[in-house]
Every structure is written in C-alpha cells, then in structure tokens.
mmCIF file of C-alpha atoms in Angstrom:
data_model
loop_
_atom_site.group_PDB
_atom_site.id
_atom_site.type_symbol
_atom_site.label_atom_id
_atom_site.label_comp_id
_atom_site.label_asym_id
_atom_site.label_seq_id
_atom_site.Cartn_x
_atom_site.Cartn_y
_atom_site.Cartn_z
ATOM 1 C CA MET A 150 -105.239 -109.495 -40.371
ATOM 2 C CA LYS A 151 -101.809 -110.733 -41.236
ATOM 3 C CA THR A 152 -101.332 -113.174 -44.159
ATOM 4 C CA HIS A 153 -98.645 -114.832 -46.029
ATOM 5 C CA LEU A 154 -101.177 -116.036 -48.752
ATOM 6 C CA ILE A 155 -99.772 -116.622 -52.209
ATOM 7 C CA TYR A 156 -99.945 -113.365 -54.081
ATOM 8 C CA TYR A 157 -102.476 -114.272 -56.750
ATOM 9 C CA ARG A 158 -105.083 -114.878 -53.942
ATOM 10 C CA ILE A 159 -105.034 -111.245 -52.745
ATOM 11 C CA THR A 160 -107.395 -109.329 -54.814
ATOM 12 C CA PRO A 161 -110.313 -107.131 -54.014
ATOM 13 C CA ALA A 162 -112.829 -110.003 -55.046
ATOM 14 C CA SER A 163 -110.911 -112.640 -53.209
ATOM 15 C CA PRO A 164 -113.349 -115.209 -51.794
ATOM 16 C CA GLU A 165 -110.663 -116.400 -49.235
ATOM 17 C CA ILE A 166 -110.291 -113.073 -47.384
ATOM 18 C CA ASN A 167 -111.997 -109.765 -47.462
ATOM 19 C CA VAL A 168 -109.217 -107.455 -48.403
ATOM 20 C CA THR A 169 -109.963 -103.755 -48.735
ATOM 21 C CA ALA A 170 -106.530 -102.299 -48.099
ATOM 22 C CA ALA A 171 -103.014 -103.706 -47.602
ATOM 23 C CA ILE A 172 -99.862 -102.759 -45.680
ATOM 24 C CA ILE A 173 -97.129 -104.358 -47.532
ATOM 25 C CA ILE A 174 -94.132 -105.175 -45.379
ATOM 26 C CA ILE A 175 -90.939 -105.988 -47.400
ATOM 27 C CA ARG A 176 -87.856 -107.392 -45.748
ATOM 28 C CA ASN A 177 -84.663 -107.623 -47.564
ATOM 29 C CA PRO A 178 -84.671 -111.128 -49.223
ATOM 30 C CA PHE A 179 -81.484 -112.464 -47.660
ATOM 31 C CA ASP A 180 -82.991 -112.293 -44.171
ATOM 32 C CA MET A 181 -86.460 -113.188 -45.206
ATOM 33 C CA THR A 182 -85.250 -116.411 -46.800
ATOM 34 C CA LEU A 183 -83.115 -117.340 -43.670
ATOM 35 C CA SER A 184 -85.985 -116.484 -41.399
ATOM 36 C CA GLU A 185 -88.437 -118.779 -43.466
ATOM 37 C CA LYS A 186 -85.827 -121.467 -43.620
ATOM 38 C CA ASN A 187 -85.289 -121.320 -39.802
ATOM 39 C CA ARG A 188 -89.038 -121.337 -39.161
ATOM 40 C CA GLU A 189 -89.735 -124.274 -41.368
ATOM 41 C CA THR A 190 -86.783 -126.331 -39.940
ATOM 42 C CA SER A 191 -87.454 -125.528 -36.263
ATOM 43 C CA LYS A 192 -91.300 -125.274 -36.494
ATOM 44 C CA SER A 193 -91.318 -122.123 -34.627
ATOM 45 C CA GLN A 194 -90.358 -118.520 -35.051
ATOM 46 C CA VAL A 195 -87.451 -118.552 -32.734
ATOM 47 C CA GLY A 196 -86.391 -122.059 -32.617
ATOM 48 C CA ILE A 197 -82.656 -122.988 -32.617
ATOM 49 C CA THR A 198 -81.670 -125.002 -35.510
ATOM 50 C CA SER A 199 -78.452 -125.923 -37.437
ATOM 51 C CA TRP A 200 -79.756 -126.792 -40.815
ATOM 52 C CA TYR A 201 -76.976 -124.999 -42.600
ATOM 53 C CA ASP A 202 -74.418 -127.491 -40.955
ATOM 54 C CA ASP A 203 -76.261 -130.358 -42.339
ATOM 55 C CA ILE A 204 -76.458 -128.823 -45.885
ATOM 56 C CA ARG A 205 -73.185 -127.192 -46.519
ATOM 57 C CA HIS A 206 -71.271 -130.601 -46.568
ATOM 58 C CA ASN A 207 -73.723 -132.373 -48.743
ATOM 59 C CA ASN A 208 -73.796 -131.562 -52.578
ATOM 60 C CA SER A 209 -77.213 -132.751 -53.307
ATOM 61 C CA GLU A 210 -78.887 -130.994 -50.308
ATOM 62 C CA PHE A 211 -76.788 -127.816 -51.111
ATOM 63 C CA LEU A 212 -78.291 -127.908 -54.714
ATOM 64 C CA LEU A 213 -81.801 -128.130 -53.059
ATOM 65 C CA TRP A 214 -80.888 -125.208 -50.922
ATOM 66 C CA LYS A 215 -79.978 -123.024 -53.940
ATOM 67 C CA LYS A 216 -83.245 -123.845 -55.640
ATOM 68 C CA TYR A 217 -85.062 -122.983 -52.322
ATOM 69 C CA ALA A 218 -83.289 -119.741 -51.968
ATOM 70 C CA ALA A 219 -83.758 -118.735 -55.664
ATOM 71 C CA PHE A 220 -87.528 -119.454 -55.315
ATOM 72 C CA HIS A 221 -87.840 -117.262 -52.233
ATOM 73 C CA ALA A 222 -85.929 -114.519 -53.964
ATOM 74 C CA ARG A 223 -88.572 -114.642 -56.843
ATOM 75 C CA LYS A 224 -91.276 -114.585 -54.213
ATOM 76 C CA TYR A 225 -89.882 -111.630 -52.361
ATOM 77 C CA MET A 226 -90.247 -109.719 -55.682
ATOM 78 C CA ALA A 227 -93.570 -111.153 -57.022
ATOM 79 C CA ARG A 228 -95.701 -110.945 -53.851
ATOM 80 C CA PRO A 229 -95.502 -107.172 -53.236
ATOM 81 C CA ILE A 230 -95.944 -106.431 -56.926
ATOM 82 C CA MET A 231 -99.098 -108.597 -57.425
ATOM 83 C CA CYS A 232 -100.541 -106.971 -54.318
ATOM 84 C CA MET A 233 -99.678 -103.497 -55.750
ATOM 85 C CA GLN A 234 -101.368 -104.348 -59.101
ATOM 86 C CA SER A 235 -104.409 -105.849 -57.529
ATOM 87 C CA GLY A 236 -106.219 -102.617 -57.337
ATOM 88 C CA ILE A 237 -106.673 -102.203 -53.536
ATOM 89 C CA PRO A 238 -105.211 -99.266 -51.658
ATOM 90 C CA TYR A 239 -101.879 -99.985 -50.069
ATOM 91 C CA ILE A 240 -98.783 -98.512 -48.472
ATOM 92 C CA ILE A 241 -95.222 -99.907 -48.698
ATOM 93 C CA VAL A 242 -93.427 -100.499 -45.390
ATOM 94 C CA HIS A 243 -89.747 -101.657 -45.306
ATOM 95 C CA TYR A 244 -88.880 -103.912 -42.533
ATOM 96 C CA GLU A 245 -85.455 -102.196 -42.100
ATOM 97 C CA ASN A 246 -87.171 -98.890 -41.752
ATOM 98 C CA ILE A 247 -89.280 -100.230 -38.968
ATOM 99 C CA ILE A 248 -86.061 -101.260 -37.162
ATOM 100 C CA LYS A 249 -84.489 -97.875 -37.625
ATOM 101 C CA ASP A 250 -87.628 -95.864 -36.728
ATOM 102 C CA THR A 251 -90.313 -98.007 -35.261
ATOM 103 C CA ILE A 252 -92.378 -95.190 -33.805
ATOM 104 C CA GLY A 253 -92.505 -93.244 -36.992
ATOM 105 C CA GLU A 254 -93.374 -96.340 -39.175
ATOM 106 C CA VAL A 255 -96.122 -97.468 -36.726
ATOM 107 C CA LYS A 256 -97.505 -94.012 -36.945
ATOM 108 C CA ARG A 257 -97.529 -93.967 -40.728
ATOM 109 C CA MET A 258 -99.329 -97.389 -40.660
ATOM 110 C CA THR A 259 -101.929 -96.123 -38.269
ATOM 111 C CA ASP A 260 -102.462 -93.104 -40.344
ATOM 112 C CA PHE A 261 -103.087 -95.168 -43.402
ATOM 113 C CA LEU A 262 -105.711 -97.243 -41.580
ATOM 114 C CA ASN A 263 -107.366 -94.258 -40.149
ATOM 115 C CA VAL A 264 -106.759 -95.366 -36.551
ATOM 116 C CA SER A 265 -104.316 -92.591 -35.431
ATOM 117 C CA TYR A 266 -106.493 -92.178 -32.274
ATOM 118 C CA ALA A 267 -105.238 -95.536 -31.076
ATOM 119 C CA VAL A 268 -101.626 -94.288 -30.839
ATOM 120 C CA THR A 269 -101.751 -92.934 -27.207
ATOM 121 C CA GLU A 270 -98.692 -91.826 -25.257
ATOM 122 C CA GLU A 271 -99.057 -94.945 -23.053
ATOM 123 C CA ARG A 272 -98.978 -97.160 -26.097
ATOM 124 C CA ILE A 273 -96.049 -95.369 -27.587
ATOM 125 C CA LYS A 274 -93.984 -95.806 -24.228
ATOM 126 C CA CYS A 275 -95.021 -99.578 -24.183
ATOM 127 C CA LEU A 276 -93.791 -99.915 -27.858
ATOM 128 C CA GLN A 277 -90.490 -98.182 -27.046
ATOM 129 C CA LYS A 278 -89.863 -100.635 -24.297
ATOM 130 C CA ASN A 279 -90.590 -103.741 -26.421
ATOM 131 C CA THR A 280 -89.111 -102.990 -29.797
ATOM 132 C CA GLU A 281 -86.680 -105.820 -29.340
ATOM 133 C CA GLY A 282 -87.365 -109.462 -28.642
ATOM 134 C CA ASN A 283 -85.597 -111.517 -26.091
ATOM 135 C CA TYR A 284 -84.213 -114.236 -28.458
ATOM 136 C CA HIS A 285 -81.079 -113.458 -30.543
ATOM 137 C CA ARG A 286 -78.959 -115.988 -32.509
ATOM 138 C CA THR A 287 -75.308 -115.999 -31.908
ATOM 139 C CA SER A 288 -72.828 -114.201 -34.258
ATOM 140 C CA LYS A 289 -71.414 -117.586 -35.012
ATOM 141 C CA ASP A 290 -74.767 -118.912 -36.040
ATOM 142 C CA LYS A 291 -75.582 -115.879 -38.168
ATOM 143 C CA LYS A 292 -72.254 -116.041 -40.124
ATOM 144 C CA LYS A 293 -72.813 -119.698 -40.927
ATOM 145 C CA MET A 294 -76.221 -118.898 -42.291
ATOM 146 C CA TYR A 295 -75.189 -115.939 -44.365
ATOM 147 C CA GLU A 296 -72.325 -118.108 -45.867
ATOM 148 C CA MET A 297 -74.957 -120.250 -47.489
ATOM 149 C CA PHE A 298 -75.505 -117.433 -50.021
ATOM 150 C CA THR A 299 -72.891 -118.061 -52.857
ATOM 151 C CA ASP A 300 -71.945 -115.374 -55.255
ATOM 152 C CA ASP A 301 -74.369 -116.700 -57.874
ATOM 153 C CA LEU A 302 -77.198 -116.567 -55.465
ATOM 154 C CA LYS A 303 -76.345 -113.042 -54.349
ATOM 155 C CA LYS A 304 -76.586 -111.956 -58.012
ATOM 156 C CA ILE A 305 -80.113 -113.652 -58.224
ATOM 157 C CA PHE A 306 -81.168 -111.926 -55.156
ATOM 158 C CA ILE A 307 -79.871 -108.569 -56.092
ATOM 159 C CA GLY A 308 -81.513 -108.971 -59.607
ATOM 160 C CA HIS A 309 -84.920 -109.543 -57.990
ATOM 161 C CA MET A 310 -84.365 -106.580 -55.643
ATOM 162 C CA LYS A 311 -83.601 -104.330 -58.661
ATOM 163 C CA GLY A 312 -86.617 -105.747 -60.410
ATOM 164 C CA LEU A 313 -88.822 -104.891 -57.461
ATOM 165 C CA SER A 314 -87.292 -101.448 -57.063
ATOM 166 C CA GLN A 315 -88.703 -100.492 -60.402
ATOM 167 C CA TYR A 316 -92.344 -100.913 -59.100
ATOM 168 C CA LEU A 317 -92.004 -99.172 -55.935
ATOM 169 C CA PRO A 318 -93.002 -95.527 -55.291
ATOM 170 C CA GLU A 319 -90.212 -93.017 -55.382
ATOM 171 C CA SER A 320 -91.080 -92.214 -51.719
ATOM 172 C CA GLN A 321 -90.372 -95.739 -50.478
ATOM 173 C CA PRO A 322 -87.374 -97.039 -52.313
ATOM 174 C CA ILE A 323 -85.405 -100.167 -51.220
ATOM 175 C CA PRO A 324 -83.230 -99.156 -48.275
ATOM 176 C CA TRP A 325 -80.068 -100.733 -49.988
ATOM 177 C CA GLN A 326 -77.499 -99.869 -47.301
ATOM 178 C CA SER A 327 -79.537 -101.656 -44.732
ATOM 179 C CA CYS A 328 -80.069 -104.845 -46.727
ATOM 180 C CA PHE A 329 -76.521 -106.230 -46.840
ATOM 181 C CA SER A 330 -75.263 -107.680 -43.499
ATOM 182 C CA PRO A 331 -71.366 -107.490 -43.228
ATOM 183 C CA LEU A 332 -71.831 -111.200 -42.575
ATOM 184 C CA LEU A 333 -72.685 -111.685 -46.177
ATOM 185 C CA GLY A 334 -69.161 -110.993 -47.184
ATOM 186 C CA ASN A 335 -68.329 -109.910 -50.749
ATOM 187 C CA ILE A 336 -71.182 -108.146 -52.474
ATOM 188 C CA PRO A 337 -71.269 -108.240 -56.351
ATOM 189 C CA ASN A 338 -71.108 -105.047 -58.256
ATOM 190 C CA ILE A 339 -74.903 -103.962 -58.106
ATOM 191 C CA SER A 340 -74.813 -101.739 -61.017
ATOM 192 C CA SER A 341 -73.539 -104.535 -63.280
ATOM 193 C CA ILE A 342 -76.522 -106.815 -62.322
ATOM 194 C CA GLU A 343 -79.578 -106.797 -64.670
ATOM 195 C CA PRO A 344 -83.025 -106.594 -63.060
ATOM 196 C CA LEU A 345 -84.908 -109.907 -62.891
ATOM 197 C CA TYR A 346 -88.634 -109.941 -63.627
ATOM 198 C CA ASP A 347 -91.473 -112.519 -63.334
ATOM 199 C CA PRO A 348 -93.257 -113.154 -66.529
ATOM 200 C CA MET A 349 -96.696 -113.246 -64.884
ATOM 201 C CA LEU A 350 -96.250 -109.552 -63.770
ATOM 202 C CA LYS A 351 -97.258 -106.448 -65.727
ATOM 203 C CA PHE A 352 -94.073 -104.358 -66.479
ATOM 204 C CA PRO A 353 -94.012 -100.951 -64.579
ATOM 205 C CA SER A 354 -95.340 -98.010 -66.569
#
C-alpha cells in the first residue's frame, strides 16, 4: 500500500496499518514541496494553479508560504528517518533515480518485495512506453514556482538535506546533482551550510 501517513504512525506495531516492510521513496525537497502545494491548491495531482502569483505580491501571504515551505523541508528529512528507525525492513529509493533508470529501480523494488517473478518482458515493455505522464507544466510556470524559494529557504532546505544524508546507507546517497533545477537560480555554497536535525530523532550512529 502507498501511504503519506505522518512518520510516527509507521511502526511495526501500528494499529492503523499492518507494516511489515517499507519502500521509502525520497524526492528532493524543492520539488516535493511544490508538488504538495500544487496538489493542495488545485485539489488534484495535475491541476493547473497560479498560487504563486497570488502569494508573491502579498507580504503576509509570502511569510505564510515561507513557514509552509520550512515545515515541508523538515518533514522531508524526518519522515524517512523515523521509518528507518522504526525497526521494519526497508530500502531507500530516490525519486530522481527512478526518473533516470526506471526499469532498474523497479527491478530493485520488486527484488526487495520478493516478487521478481512479476517483472515479465511484457510488463517491462509497457513500463518503458509509459514512464512519462501526459501532463506537463510550462517552463514559465515552473520558473515562477522555483522563484518562491528565497536564499534563506534554500539554506534551510539544504540543511535538512545534509541532515538526512547522514542517516542514509552509503549505497543510497542523496543524488545531489539531480536535486537542483537550473530554474532555482543561485545555489548557496553547500559546504558552508550546517546540517539541520529534528530533536525528536535519534542521532545517526
């Protein structure tokens, strides 16, 4: 099953869902936050919305946006870590790696679930034909959305990315180069930004 349940509810003894293993899919926090904002505003996964035009010229609304974005940056870091620390078997899958190597990542997930037999040649061909959806936002819309990330927000997001990276297996590091769209503009010096942590989490050993 797919779930976006808050991280502290995903435990082996969870009464809400019977979780025995997890595929933790991690998407870079910039795109994750924009995707969630678009979904909430348009009430659909692919709805067209111009929320950014309504916010950018309203100081109070823009401050609310910054709080919203910072909250999602923290959630980006905390949810995977809480699941990793829950004690259930898991694998890490980066959304950006799925885009680069869809077939390879799907095979890795089915191997983890012990359902490799389901990956038939017919299904592979079907997957290859349908790796990309029909809906695409325009470059103009994307540019306006990425401009919503101010330099201070970028530093917060990168801090949480660096925090998460310290918990990830060496075999599945954050694909840093794939996480920064050219539309984000200037990226702060990553090496100068301190990792950010959630006080609820155990520190990595």
